[in-house]
mmCIF file of C-alpha atoms and ligand atoms in Angstrom:
data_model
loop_
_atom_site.group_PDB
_atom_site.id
_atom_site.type_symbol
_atom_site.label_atom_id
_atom_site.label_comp_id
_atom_site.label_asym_id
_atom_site.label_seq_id
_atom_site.Cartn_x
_atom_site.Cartn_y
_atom_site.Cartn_z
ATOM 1 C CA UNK A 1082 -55.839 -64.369 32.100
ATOM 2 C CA UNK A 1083 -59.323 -62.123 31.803
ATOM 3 C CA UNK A 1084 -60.047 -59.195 30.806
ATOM 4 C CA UNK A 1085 -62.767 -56.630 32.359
ATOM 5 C CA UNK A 1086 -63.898 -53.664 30.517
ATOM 6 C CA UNK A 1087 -66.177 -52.661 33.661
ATOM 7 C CA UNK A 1088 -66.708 -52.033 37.333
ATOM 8 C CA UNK A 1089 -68.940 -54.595 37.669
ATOM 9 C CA UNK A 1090 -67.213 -57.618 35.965
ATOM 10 C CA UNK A 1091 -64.221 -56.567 37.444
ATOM 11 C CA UNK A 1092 -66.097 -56.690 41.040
ATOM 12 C CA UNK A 1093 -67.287 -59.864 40.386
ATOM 13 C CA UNK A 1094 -64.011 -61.414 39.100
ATOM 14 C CA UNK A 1095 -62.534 -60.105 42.927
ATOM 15 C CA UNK A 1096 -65.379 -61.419 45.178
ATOM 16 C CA UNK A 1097 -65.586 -65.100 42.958
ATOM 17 C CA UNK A 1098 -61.327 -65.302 44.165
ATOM 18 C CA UNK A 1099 -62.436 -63.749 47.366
ATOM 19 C CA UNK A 1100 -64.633 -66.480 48.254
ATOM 20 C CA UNK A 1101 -62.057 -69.448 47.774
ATOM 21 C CA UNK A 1102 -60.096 -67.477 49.723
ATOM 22 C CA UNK A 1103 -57.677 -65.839 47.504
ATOM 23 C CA UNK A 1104 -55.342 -62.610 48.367
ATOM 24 C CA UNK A 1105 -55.959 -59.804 45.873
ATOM 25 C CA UNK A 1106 -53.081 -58.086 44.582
ATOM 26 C CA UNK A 1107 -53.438 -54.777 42.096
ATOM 27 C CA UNK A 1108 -50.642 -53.242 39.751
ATOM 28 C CA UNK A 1109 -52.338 -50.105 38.875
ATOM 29 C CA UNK A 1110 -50.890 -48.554 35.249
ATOM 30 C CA UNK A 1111 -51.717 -46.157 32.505
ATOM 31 C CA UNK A 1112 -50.376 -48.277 29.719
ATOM 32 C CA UNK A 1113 -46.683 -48.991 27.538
ATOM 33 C CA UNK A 1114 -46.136 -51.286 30.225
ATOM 34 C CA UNK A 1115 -41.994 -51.768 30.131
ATOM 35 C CA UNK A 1116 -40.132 -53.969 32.423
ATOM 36 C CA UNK A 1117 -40.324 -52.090 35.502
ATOM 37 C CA UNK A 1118 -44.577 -52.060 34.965
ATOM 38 C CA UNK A 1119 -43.565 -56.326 34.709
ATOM 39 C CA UNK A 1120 -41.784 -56.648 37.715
ATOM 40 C CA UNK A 1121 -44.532 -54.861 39.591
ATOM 41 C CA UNK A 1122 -46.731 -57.469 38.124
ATOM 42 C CA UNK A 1123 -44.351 -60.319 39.683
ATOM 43 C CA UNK A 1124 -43.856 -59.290 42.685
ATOM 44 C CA UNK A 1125 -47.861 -59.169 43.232
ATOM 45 C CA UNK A 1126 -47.750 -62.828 41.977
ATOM 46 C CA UNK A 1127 -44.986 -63.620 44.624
ATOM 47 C CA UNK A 1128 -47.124 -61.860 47.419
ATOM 48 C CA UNK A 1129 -50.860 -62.751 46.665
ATOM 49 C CA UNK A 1130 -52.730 -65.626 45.310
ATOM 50 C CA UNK A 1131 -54.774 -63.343 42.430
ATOM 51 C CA UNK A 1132 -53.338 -60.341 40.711
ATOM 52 C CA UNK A 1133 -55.105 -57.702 39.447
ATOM 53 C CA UNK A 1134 -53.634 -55.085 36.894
ATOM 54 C CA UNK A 1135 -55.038 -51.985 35.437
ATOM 55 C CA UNK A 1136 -54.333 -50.138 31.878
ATOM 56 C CA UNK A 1137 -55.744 -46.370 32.068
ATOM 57 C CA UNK A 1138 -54.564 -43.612 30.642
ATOM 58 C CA UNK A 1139 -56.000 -41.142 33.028
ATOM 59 C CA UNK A 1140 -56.936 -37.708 31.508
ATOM 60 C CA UNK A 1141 -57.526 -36.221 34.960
ATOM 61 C CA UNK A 1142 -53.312 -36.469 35.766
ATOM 62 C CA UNK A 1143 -52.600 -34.535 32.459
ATOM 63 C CA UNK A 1144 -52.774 -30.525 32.287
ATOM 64 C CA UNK A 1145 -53.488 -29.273 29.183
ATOM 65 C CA UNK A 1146 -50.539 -28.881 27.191
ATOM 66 C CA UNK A 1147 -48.691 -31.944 28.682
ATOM 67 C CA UNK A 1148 -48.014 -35.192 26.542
ATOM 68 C CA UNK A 1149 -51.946 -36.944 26.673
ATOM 69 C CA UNK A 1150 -52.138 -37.275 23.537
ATOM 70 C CA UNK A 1151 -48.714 -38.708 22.844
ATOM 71 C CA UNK A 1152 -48.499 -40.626 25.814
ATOM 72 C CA UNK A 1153 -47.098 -44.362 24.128
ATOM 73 C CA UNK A 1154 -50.172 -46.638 24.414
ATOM 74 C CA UNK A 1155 -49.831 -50.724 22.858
ATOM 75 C CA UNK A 1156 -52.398 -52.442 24.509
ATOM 76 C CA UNK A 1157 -52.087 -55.339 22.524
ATOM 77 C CA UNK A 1158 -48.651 -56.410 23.816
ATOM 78 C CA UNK A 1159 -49.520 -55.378 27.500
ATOM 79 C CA UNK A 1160 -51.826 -58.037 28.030
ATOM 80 C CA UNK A 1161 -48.867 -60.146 26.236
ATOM 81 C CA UNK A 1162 -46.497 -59.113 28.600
ATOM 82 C CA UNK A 1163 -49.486 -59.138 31.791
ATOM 83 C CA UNK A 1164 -50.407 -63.022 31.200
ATOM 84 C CA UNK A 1165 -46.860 -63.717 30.682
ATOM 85 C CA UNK A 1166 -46.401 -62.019 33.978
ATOM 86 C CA UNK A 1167 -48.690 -63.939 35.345
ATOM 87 C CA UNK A 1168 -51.600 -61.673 35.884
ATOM 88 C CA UNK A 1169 -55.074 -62.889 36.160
ATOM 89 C CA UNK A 1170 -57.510 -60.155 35.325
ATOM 90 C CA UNK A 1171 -56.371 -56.851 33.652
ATOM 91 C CA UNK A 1172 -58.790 -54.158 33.451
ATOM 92 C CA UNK A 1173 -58.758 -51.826 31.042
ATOM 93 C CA UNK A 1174 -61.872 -49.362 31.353
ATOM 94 C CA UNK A 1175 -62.239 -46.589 29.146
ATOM 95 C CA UNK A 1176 -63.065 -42.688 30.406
ATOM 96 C CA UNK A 1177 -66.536 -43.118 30.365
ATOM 97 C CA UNK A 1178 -66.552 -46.068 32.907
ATOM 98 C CA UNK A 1179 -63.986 -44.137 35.065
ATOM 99 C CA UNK A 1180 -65.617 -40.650 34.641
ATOM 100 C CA UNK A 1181 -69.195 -40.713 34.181
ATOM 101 C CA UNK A 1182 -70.861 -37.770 34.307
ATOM 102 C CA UNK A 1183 -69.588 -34.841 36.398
ATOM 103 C CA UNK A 1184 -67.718 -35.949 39.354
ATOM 104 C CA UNK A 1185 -67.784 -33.125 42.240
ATOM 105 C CA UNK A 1186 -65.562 -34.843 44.485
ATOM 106 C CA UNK A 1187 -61.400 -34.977 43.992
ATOM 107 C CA UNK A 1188 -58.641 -36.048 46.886
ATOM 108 C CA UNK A 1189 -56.889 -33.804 47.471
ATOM 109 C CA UNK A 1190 -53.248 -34.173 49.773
ATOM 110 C CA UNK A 1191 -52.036 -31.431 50.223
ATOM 111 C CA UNK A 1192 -48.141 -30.823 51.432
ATOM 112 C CA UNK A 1193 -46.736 -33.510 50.182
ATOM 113 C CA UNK A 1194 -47.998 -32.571 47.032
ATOM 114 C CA UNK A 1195 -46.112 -28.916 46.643
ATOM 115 C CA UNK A 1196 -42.719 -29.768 46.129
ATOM 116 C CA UNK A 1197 -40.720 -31.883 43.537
ATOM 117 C CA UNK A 1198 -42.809 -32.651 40.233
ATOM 118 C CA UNK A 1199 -45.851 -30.771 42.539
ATOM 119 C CA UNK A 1200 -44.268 -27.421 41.807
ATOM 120 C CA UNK A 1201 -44.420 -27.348 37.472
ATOM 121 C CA UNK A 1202 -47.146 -29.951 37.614
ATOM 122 C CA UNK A 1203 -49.671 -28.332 40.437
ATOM 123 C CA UNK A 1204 -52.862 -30.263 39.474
ATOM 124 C CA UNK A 1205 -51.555 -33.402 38.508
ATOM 125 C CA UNK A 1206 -51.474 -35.415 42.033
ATOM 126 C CA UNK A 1207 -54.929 -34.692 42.754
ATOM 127 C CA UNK A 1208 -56.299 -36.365 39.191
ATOM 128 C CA UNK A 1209 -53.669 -39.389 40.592
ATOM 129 C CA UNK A 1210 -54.995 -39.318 44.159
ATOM 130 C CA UNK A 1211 -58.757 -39.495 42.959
ATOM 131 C CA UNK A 1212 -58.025 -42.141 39.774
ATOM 132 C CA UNK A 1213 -56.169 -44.610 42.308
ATOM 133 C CA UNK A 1214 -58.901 -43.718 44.965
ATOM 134 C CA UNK A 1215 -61.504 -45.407 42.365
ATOM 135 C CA UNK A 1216 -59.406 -47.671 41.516
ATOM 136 C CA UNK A 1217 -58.763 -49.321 45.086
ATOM 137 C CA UNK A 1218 -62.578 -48.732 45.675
ATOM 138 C CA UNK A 1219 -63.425 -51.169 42.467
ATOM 139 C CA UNK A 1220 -60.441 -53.555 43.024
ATOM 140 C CA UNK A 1221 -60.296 -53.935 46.709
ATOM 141 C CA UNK A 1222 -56.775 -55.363 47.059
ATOM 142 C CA UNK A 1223 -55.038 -56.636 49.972
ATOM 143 C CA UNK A 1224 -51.958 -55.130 48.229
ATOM 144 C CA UNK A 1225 -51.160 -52.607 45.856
ATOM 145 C CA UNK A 1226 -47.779 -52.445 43.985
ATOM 146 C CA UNK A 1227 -46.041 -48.726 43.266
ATOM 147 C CA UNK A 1228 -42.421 -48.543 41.915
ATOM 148 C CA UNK A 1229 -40.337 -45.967 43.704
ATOM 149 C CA UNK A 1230 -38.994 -44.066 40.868
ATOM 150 C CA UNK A 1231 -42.089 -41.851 41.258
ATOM 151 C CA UNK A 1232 -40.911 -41.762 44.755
ATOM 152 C CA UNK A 1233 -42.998 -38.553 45.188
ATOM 153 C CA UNK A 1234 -46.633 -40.271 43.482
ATOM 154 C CA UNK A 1235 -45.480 -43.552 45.983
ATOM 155 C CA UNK A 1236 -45.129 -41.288 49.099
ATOM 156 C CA UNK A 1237 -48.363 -39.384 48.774
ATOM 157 C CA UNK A 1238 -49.834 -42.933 47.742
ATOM 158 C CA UNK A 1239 -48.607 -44.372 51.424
ATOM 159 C CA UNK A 1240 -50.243 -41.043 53.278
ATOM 160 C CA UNK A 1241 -53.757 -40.716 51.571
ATOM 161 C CA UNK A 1242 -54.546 -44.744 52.432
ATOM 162 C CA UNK A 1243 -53.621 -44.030 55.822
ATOM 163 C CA UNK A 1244 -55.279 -40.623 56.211
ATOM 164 C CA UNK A 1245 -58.499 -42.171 54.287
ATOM 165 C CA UNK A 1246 -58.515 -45.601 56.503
ATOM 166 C CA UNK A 1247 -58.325 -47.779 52.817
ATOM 167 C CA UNK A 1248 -57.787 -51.239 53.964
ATOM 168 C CA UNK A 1249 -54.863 -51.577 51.622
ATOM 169 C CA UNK A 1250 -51.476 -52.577 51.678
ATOM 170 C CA UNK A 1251 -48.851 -50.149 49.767
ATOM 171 C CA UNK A 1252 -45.937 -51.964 48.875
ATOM 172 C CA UNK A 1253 -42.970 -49.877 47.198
ATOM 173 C CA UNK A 1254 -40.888 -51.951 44.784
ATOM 174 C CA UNK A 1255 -37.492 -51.092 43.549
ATOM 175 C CA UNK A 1256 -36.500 -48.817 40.395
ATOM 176 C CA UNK A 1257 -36.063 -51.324 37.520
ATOM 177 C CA UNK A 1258 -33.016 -49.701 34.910
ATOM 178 C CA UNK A 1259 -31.859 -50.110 31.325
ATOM 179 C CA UNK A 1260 -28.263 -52.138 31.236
ATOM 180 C CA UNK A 1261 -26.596 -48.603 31.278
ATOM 181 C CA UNK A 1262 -28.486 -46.788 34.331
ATOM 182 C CA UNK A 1263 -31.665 -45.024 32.669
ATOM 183 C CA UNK A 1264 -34.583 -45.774 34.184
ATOM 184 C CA UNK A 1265 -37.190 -47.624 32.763
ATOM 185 C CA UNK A 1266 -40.114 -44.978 31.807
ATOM 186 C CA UNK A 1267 -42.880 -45.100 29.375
ATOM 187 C CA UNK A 1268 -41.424 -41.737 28.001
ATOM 188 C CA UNK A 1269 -37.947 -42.992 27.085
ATOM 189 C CA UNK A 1270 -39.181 -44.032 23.614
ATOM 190 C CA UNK A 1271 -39.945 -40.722 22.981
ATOM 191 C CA UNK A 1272 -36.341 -39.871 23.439
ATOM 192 C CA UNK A 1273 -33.773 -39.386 20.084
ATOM 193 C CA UNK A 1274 -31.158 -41.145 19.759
ATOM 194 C CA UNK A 1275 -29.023 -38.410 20.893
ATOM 195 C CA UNK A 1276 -31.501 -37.210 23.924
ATOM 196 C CA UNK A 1277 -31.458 -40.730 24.768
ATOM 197 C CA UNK A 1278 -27.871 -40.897 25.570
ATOM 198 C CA UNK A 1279 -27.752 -37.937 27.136
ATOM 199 C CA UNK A 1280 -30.232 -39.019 29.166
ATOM 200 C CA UNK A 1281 -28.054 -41.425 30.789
ATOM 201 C CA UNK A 1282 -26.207 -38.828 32.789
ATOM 202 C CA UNK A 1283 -29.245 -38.207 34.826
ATOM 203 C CA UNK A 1284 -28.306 -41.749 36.916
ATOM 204 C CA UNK A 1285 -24.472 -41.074 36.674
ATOM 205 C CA UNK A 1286 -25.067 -37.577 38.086
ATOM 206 C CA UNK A 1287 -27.435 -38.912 41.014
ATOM 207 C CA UNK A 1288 -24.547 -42.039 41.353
ATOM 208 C CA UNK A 1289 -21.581 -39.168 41.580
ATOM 209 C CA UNK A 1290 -24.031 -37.583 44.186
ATOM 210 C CA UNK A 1291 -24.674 -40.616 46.279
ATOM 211 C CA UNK A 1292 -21.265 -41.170 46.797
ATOM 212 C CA UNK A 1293 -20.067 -37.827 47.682
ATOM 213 C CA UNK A 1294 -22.646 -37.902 50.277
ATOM 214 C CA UNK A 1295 -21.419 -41.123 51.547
ATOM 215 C CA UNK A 1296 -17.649 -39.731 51.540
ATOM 216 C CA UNK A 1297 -18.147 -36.495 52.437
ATOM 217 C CA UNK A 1298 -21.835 -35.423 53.703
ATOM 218 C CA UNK A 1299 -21.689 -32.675 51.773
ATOM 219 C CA UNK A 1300 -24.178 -29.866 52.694
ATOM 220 C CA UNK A 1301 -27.236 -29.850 50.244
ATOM 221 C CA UNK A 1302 -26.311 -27.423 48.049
ATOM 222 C CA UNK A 1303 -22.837 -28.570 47.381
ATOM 223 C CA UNK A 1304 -24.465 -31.672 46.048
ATOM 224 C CA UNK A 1305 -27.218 -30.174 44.156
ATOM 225 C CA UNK A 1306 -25.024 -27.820 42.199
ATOM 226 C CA UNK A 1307 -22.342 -30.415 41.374
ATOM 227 C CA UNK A 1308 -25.627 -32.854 40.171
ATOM 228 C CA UNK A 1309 -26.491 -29.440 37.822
ATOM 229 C CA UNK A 1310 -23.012 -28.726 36.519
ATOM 230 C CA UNK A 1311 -22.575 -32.405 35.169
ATOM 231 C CA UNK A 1312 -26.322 -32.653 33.707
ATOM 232 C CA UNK A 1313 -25.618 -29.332 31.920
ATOM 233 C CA UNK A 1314 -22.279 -30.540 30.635
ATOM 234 C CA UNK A 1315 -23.702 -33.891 29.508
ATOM 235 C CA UNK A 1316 -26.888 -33.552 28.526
ATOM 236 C CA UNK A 1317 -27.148 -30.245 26.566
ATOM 237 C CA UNK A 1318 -30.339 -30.977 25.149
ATOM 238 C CA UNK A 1319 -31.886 -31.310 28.574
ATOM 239 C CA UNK A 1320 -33.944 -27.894 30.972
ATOM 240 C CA UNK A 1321 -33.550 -28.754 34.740
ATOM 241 C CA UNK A 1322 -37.445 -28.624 36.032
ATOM 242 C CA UNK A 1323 -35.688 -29.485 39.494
ATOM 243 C CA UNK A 1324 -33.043 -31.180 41.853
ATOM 244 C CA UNK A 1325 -33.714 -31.675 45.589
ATOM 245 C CA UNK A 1326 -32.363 -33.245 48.003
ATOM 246 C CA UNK A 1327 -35.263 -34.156 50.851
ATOM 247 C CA UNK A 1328 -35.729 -35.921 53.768
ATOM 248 C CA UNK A 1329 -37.633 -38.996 51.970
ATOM 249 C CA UNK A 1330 -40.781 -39.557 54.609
ATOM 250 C CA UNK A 1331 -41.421 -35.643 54.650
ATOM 251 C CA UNK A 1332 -40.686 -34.525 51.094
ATOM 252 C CA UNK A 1333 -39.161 -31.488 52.583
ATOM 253 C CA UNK A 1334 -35.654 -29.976 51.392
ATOM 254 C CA UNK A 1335 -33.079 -30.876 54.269
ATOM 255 C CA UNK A 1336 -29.685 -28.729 54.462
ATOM 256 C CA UNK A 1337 -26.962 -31.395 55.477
ATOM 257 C CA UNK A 1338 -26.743 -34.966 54.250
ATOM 258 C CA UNK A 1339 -25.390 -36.828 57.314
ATOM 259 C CA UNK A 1340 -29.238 -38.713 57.721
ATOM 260 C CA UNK A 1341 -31.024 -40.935 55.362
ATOM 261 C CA UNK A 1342 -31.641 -38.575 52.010
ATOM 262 C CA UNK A 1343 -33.308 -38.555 48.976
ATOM 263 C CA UNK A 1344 -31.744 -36.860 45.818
ATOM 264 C CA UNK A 1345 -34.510 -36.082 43.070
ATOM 265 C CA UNK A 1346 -34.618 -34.617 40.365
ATOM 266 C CA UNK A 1347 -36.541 -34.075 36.670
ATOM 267 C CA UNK A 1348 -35.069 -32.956 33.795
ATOM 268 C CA UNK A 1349 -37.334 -32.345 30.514
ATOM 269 C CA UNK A 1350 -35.511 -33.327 26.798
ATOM 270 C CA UNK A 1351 -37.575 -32.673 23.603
ATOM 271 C CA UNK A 1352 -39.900 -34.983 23.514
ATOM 272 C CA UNK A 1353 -40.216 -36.619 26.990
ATOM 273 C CA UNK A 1354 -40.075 -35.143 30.824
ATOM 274 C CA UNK A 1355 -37.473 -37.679 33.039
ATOM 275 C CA UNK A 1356 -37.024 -38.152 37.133
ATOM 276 C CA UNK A 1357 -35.257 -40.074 38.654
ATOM 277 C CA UNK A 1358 -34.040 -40.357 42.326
ATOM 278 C CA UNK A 1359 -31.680 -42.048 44.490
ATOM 279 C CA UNK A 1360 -32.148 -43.194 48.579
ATOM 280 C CA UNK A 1361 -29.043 -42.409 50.033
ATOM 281 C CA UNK A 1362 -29.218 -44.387 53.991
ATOM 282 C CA UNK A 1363 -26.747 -44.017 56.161
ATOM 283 C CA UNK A 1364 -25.973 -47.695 55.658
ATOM 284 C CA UNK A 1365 -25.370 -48.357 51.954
ATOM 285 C CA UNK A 1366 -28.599 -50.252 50.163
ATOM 286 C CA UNK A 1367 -29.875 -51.428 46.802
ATOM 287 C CA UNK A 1368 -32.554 -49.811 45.625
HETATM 288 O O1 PAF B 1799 -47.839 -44.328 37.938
HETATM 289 C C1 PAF B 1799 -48.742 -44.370 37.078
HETATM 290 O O2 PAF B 1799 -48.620 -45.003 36.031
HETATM 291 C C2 PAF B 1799 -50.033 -43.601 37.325
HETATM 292 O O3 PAF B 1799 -49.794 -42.401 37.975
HETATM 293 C C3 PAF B 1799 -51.085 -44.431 38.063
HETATM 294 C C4 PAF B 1799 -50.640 -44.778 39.473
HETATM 295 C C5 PAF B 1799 -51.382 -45.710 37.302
HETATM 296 C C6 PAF B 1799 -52.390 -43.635 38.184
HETATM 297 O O4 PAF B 1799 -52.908 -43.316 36.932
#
């Protein structure tokens, strides 16, 4: 496994594969890669013949006052777990490389982009939009690998390639969990002991949720207030920033549950911001 620290080696890493014919896949990341980062990683080895992963912590995705500065970084045991993952090149540029200069241009999608984590974090998809924008632009994947338990960040993903013509493939992969239903996030080591199984109930409230749908199609807000009373009862130390229930291609809020659903939601504890979310299909499906 390499190691590029800029545009150009990491260009020239991607054309030298290109021309013995190799298929490029990209993991993009911002670091304290975890299991479900990993099994991004081997799924682009299963689906493409050189795999690309990247380790930025993007400023431009933080408003002030959010966690930055605290975000978990260990790059040393990233590229451990990358090679043993089976990556070939990870990139790791710093700001500088990424931002040089003043940049006057952002993407921007808009819609998509109001609702769910949009609505308490209103600038953050736009520094994700234009970070992965550059990124694809430098890599130049065939495929690109984005884990749907930032559902939202995966949908919005999907729409800007194919509004912008990038000749990329988006491929979701599934939400990778801890033995006892949490899912796998960066943040969770910021989590106490006691905030950390709390947090548990956010899964078991989506899992109580799913199946009422399934038994009962519920209308919406049935669900959603049932999904409220049994975070507030078992995880105290947890402030609701939202739960929706939304038709997954548009994003927007739906009022019965009898179609395809997804329930989201985000819940901040002291110390580290959570979502999670749940496809609920007509027919039953892992996700
Ligand atoms: O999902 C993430 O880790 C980030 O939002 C991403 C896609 C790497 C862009 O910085």
């Amino acid at each position: 496994m390499k190691t590029a620290r800029t545009i150009a080696e990491v260009r020239h890493a991607v054309s030298t594969a290109r021309a013995q014919g190799l298929s490029v896949g990209f993991v993009p990341t911002m670091g304290g890669l975890h299991a479900g980062h990993i099994s991004l990683v081997e799924a682009a080895r299963r689906a493409c013949d050189f795999v690309v992963v990247s380790i930025f912590l993007n400023p431009t995705q933080f408003a002030p006052g959010e966690d930055l500065s605290t975000y978990p970084q260990s790059l040393e045991a990233d590229l451990a777990s990358c090679d043993a993952a089976g990556a070939d090149l990870v990139f790791i540029p710093d700001v500088e490389t990424m931002y040089p200069g003043n940049a006057l241009t952002t993407v921007s999608v808009s819609q998509l982009t109001d609702t769910l984590c949009g609505q308490s974090r209103p600038t953050h998809f736009d520094g994700v939009c234009t970070v992965v924008t550059k990124l694809l632009n430098i890599v130049a994947p065939d495929k690109a690998f984005f884990g749907r338990k930032d559902f939202q960040q995966l949908t919005i993903i999907t729409r800007m390639v194919a509004d912008l013509d990038i000749p990329v493939q988006i491929v979701p992969c599934p939400i990778v969990r801890e033995s006892d239903g949490l899912a796998m996030s960066t943040r969770n080591q910021r989590l106490s002991a006691e905030s950390r199984a709390q947090a548990v109930s956010l899964h078991a409230a989506l899992t109580e949720a799913r199946d009422q749908i399934r038994q009962s199609h519920s209308p919406a807000t049935e669900i959603i207030d049932a999904i409220e009373a049994y975070i507030r009862l078992n995880a105290p130390d947890g402030e609701i920033d939202y739960i929706q229930i939304i038709d997954p291609e548009t994003l927007c809020d739906v009022e019965t549950t009898d179609n395809g659903v997804l329930i989201a939601l985000a819940v901040k504890f002291p110390g580290a911001r959570l979502i999670d979310n749940m496809l609920v299909d007509s027919e039953p499906r892992s996700q």
